[in-house]
mmCIF file of C-alpha atoms in Angstrom:
data_model
loop_
_atom_site.group_PDB
_atom_site.id
_atom_site.type_symbol
_atom_site.label_atom_id
_atom_site.label_comp_id
_atom_site.label_asym_id
_atom_site.label_seq_id
_atom_site.Cartn_x
_atom_site.Cartn_y
_atom_site.Cartn_z
ATOM 1 C CA UNK A 1270 0.001 -0.010 -0.029
ATOM 2 C CA UNK A 1271 2.843 2.378 0.884
ATOM 3 C CA UNK A 1272 4.567 1.796 -2.469
ATOM 4 C CA UNK A 1273 1.329 2.492 -4.343
ATOM 5 C CA UNK A 1274 0.767 5.697 -2.435
ATOM 6 C CA UNK A 1275 4.362 6.807 -3.116
ATOM 7 C CA UNK A 1276 3.984 6.020 -6.815
ATOM 8 C CA UNK A 1277 0.719 8.034 -6.956
ATOM 9 C CA UNK A 1278 2.247 11.024 -5.167
ATOM 10 C CA UNK A 1279 5.199 11.020 -7.561
ATOM 11 C CA UNK A 1280 2.825 10.887 -10.522
ATOM 12 C CA UNK A 1281 0.749 13.799 -9.218
ATOM 13 C CA UNK A 1282 3.919 15.778 -8.486
ATOM 14 C CA UNK A 1283 5.147 15.207 -12.038
ATOM 15 C CA UNK A 1284 1.824 16.234 -13.559
ATOM 16 C CA UNK A 1285 1.655 19.396 -11.409
ATOM 17 C CA UNK A 1286 5.226 20.569 -11.822
ATOM 18 C CA UNK A 1287 6.222 19.382 -15.308
ATOM 19 C CA UNK A 1288 3.214 18.707 -17.553
ATOM 20 C CA UNK A 1289 5.228 18.480 -20.835
ATOM 21 C CA UNK A 1290 7.409 15.734 -19.353
ATOM 22 C CA UNK A 1291 4.326 13.828 -18.270
ATOM 23 C CA UNK A 1292 2.873 14.022 -21.773
ATOM 24 C CA UNK A 1293 6.201 12.833 -23.196
ATOM 25 C CA UNK A 1294 6.320 9.894 -20.795
ATOM 26 C CA UNK A 1295 2.736 9.045 -21.612
ATOM 27 C CA UNK A 1296 3.374 9.164 -25.368
ATOM 28 C CA UNK A 1297 6.504 7.029 -25.015
ATOM 29 C CA UNK A 1298 4.548 4.495 -22.937
ATOM 30 C CA UNK A 1299 1.913 4.244 -25.638
ATOM 31 C CA UNK A 1300 4.632 3.979 -28.286
ATOM 32 C CA UNK A 1301 6.263 1.071 -26.459
ATOM 33 C CA UNK A 1302 2.891 -0.652 -25.960
ATOM 34 C CA UNK A 1303 1.856 -0.320 -29.607
ATOM 35 C CA UNK A 1304 5.354 -1.270 -30.751
ATOM 36 C CA UNK A 1305 5.290 -4.442 -28.676
ATOM 37 C CA UNK A 1306 1.812 -5.238 -30.035
ATOM 38 C CA UNK A 1307 3.150 -4.913 -33.609
ATOM 39 C CA UNK A 1308 6.288 -6.918 -32.799
ATOM 40 C CA UNK A 1309 4.339 -9.940 -31.590
ATOM 41 C CA UNK A 1310 1.925 -9.903 -34.524
ATOM 42 C CA UNK A 1311 3.745 -8.642 -37.624
ATOM 43 C CA UNK A 1312 0.703 -8.517 -39.902
ATOM 44 C CA UNK A 1313 -0.896 -5.618 -38.043
ATOM 45 C CA UNK A 1314 1.064 -2.715 -39.508
ATOM 46 C CA UNK A 1315 -1.175 0.094 -38.108
ATOM 47 C CA UNK A 1316 0.332 -0.551 -34.690
ATOM 48 C CA UNK A 1317 3.796 0.265 -36.030
ATOM 49 C CA UNK A 1318 2.473 3.440 -37.677
ATOM 50 C CA UNK A 1319 0.826 4.685 -34.463
ATOM 51 C CA UNK A 1320 3.917 3.727 -32.458
ATOM 52 C CA UNK A 1321 6.146 5.697 -34.754
ATOM 53 C CA UNK A 1322 3.749 8.634 -34.690
ATOM 54 C CA UNK A 1323 3.823 8.739 -30.899
ATOM 55 C CA UNK A 1324 7.626 8.582 -30.991
ATOM 56 C CA UNK A 1325 7.820 11.491 -33.433
ATOM 57 C CA UNK A 1326 5.447 13.541 -31.245
ATOM 58 C CA UNK A 1327 7.443 12.792 -28.114
ATOM 59 C CA UNK A 1328 10.774 13.567 -29.765
ATOM 60 C CA UNK A 1329 9.546 16.868 -31.143
ATOM 61 C CA UNK A 1330 8.068 17.779 -27.762
ATOM 62 C CA UNK A 1331 11.398 17.058 -26.056
ATOM 63 C CA UNK A 1332 13.290 19.057 -28.685
ATOM 64 C CA UNK A 1333 10.982 22.093 -28.373
ATOM 65 C CA UNK A 1334 11.129 21.921 -24.561
ATOM 66 C CA UNK A 1335 14.933 21.888 -24.630
ATOM 67 C CA UNK A 1336 15.014 24.804 -27.082
ATOM 68 C CA UNK A 1337 12.717 26.920 -24.923
ATOM 69 C CA UNK A 1338 14.000 25.930 -21.470
ATOM 70 C CA UNK A 1339 17.537 24.530 -21.680
ATOM 71 C CA UNK A 1340 18.451 22.040 -18.981
ATOM 72 C CA UNK A 1341 21.821 20.771 -17.768
ATOM 73 C CA UNK A 1342 21.172 17.445 -19.534
ATOM 74 C CA UNK A 1343 20.789 18.987 -22.978
ATOM 75 C CA UNK A 1344 23.330 16.724 -24.779
ATOM 76 C CA UNK A 1345 21.537 13.572 -23.579
ATOM 77 C CA UNK A 1346 18.172 14.909 -24.669
ATOM 78 C CA UNK A 1347 19.489 15.883 -28.106
ATOM 79 C CA UNK A 1348 20.999 12.426 -28.614
ATOM 80 C CA UNK A 1349 17.724 10.842 -27.489
ATOM 81 C CA UNK A 1350 15.727 12.966 -29.927
ATOM 82 C CA UNK A 1351 18.041 12.065 -32.799
ATOM 83 C CA UNK A 1352 17.832 8.351 -31.990
ATOM 84 C CA UNK A 1353 14.060 8.443 -31.647
ATOM 85 C CA UNK A 1354 13.631 10.235 -34.959
ATOM 86 C CA UNK A 1355 16.058 7.823 -36.630
ATOM 87 C CA UNK A 1356 14.025 4.877 -35.308
ATOM 88 C CA UNK A 1357 10.826 6.453 -36.589
ATOM 89 C CA UNK A 1358 12.290 7.127 -40.017
ATOM 90 C CA UNK A 1359 13.578 3.541 -40.179
ATOM 91 C CA UNK A 1360 10.156 2.135 -39.252
ATOM 92 C CA UNK A 1361 8.387 4.234 -41.884
ATOM 93 C CA UNK A 1362 10.954 3.090 -44.525
ATOM 94 C CA UNK A 1363 10.379 -0.511 -43.365
ATOM 95 C CA UNK A 1364 6.649 -0.056 -43.753
ATOM 96 C CA UNK A 1365 6.953 1.489 -47.204
ATOM 97 C CA UNK A 1366 9.337 -1.233 -48.337
ATOM 98 C CA UNK A 1367 7.263 -4.096 -46.939
ATOM 99 C CA UNK A 1368 3.673 -3.019 -47.462
ATOM 100 C CA UNK A 1369 3.698 -0.480 -50.284
ATOM 101 C CA UNK A 1370 6.304 -1.560 -52.804
ATOM 102 C CA UNK A 1371 5.913 -5.333 -52.505
ATOM 103 C CA UNK A 1372 2.109 -5.753 -52.574
#
């Protein structure tokens, strides 16, 4: 019970004091969930599309937040954004190659 209460307080604190970070975490959680759904059933390509879209939204949100309010961890955030956008681009190329050009 104590761990659940602590988790809930941390979540409320995050939502109150840093709403953009909460939205980014939420979008990344959905991206991972939809990505795993696609990974375990490869024929359902819309899950990969929605996962990549959530990743692009989260990466752009992180990039804009860092441009407006720089933080001491800016290099790590920039590398994360670049990696996330590279993954998204790769997944869209994979989708185009697999489902558009070879059907």
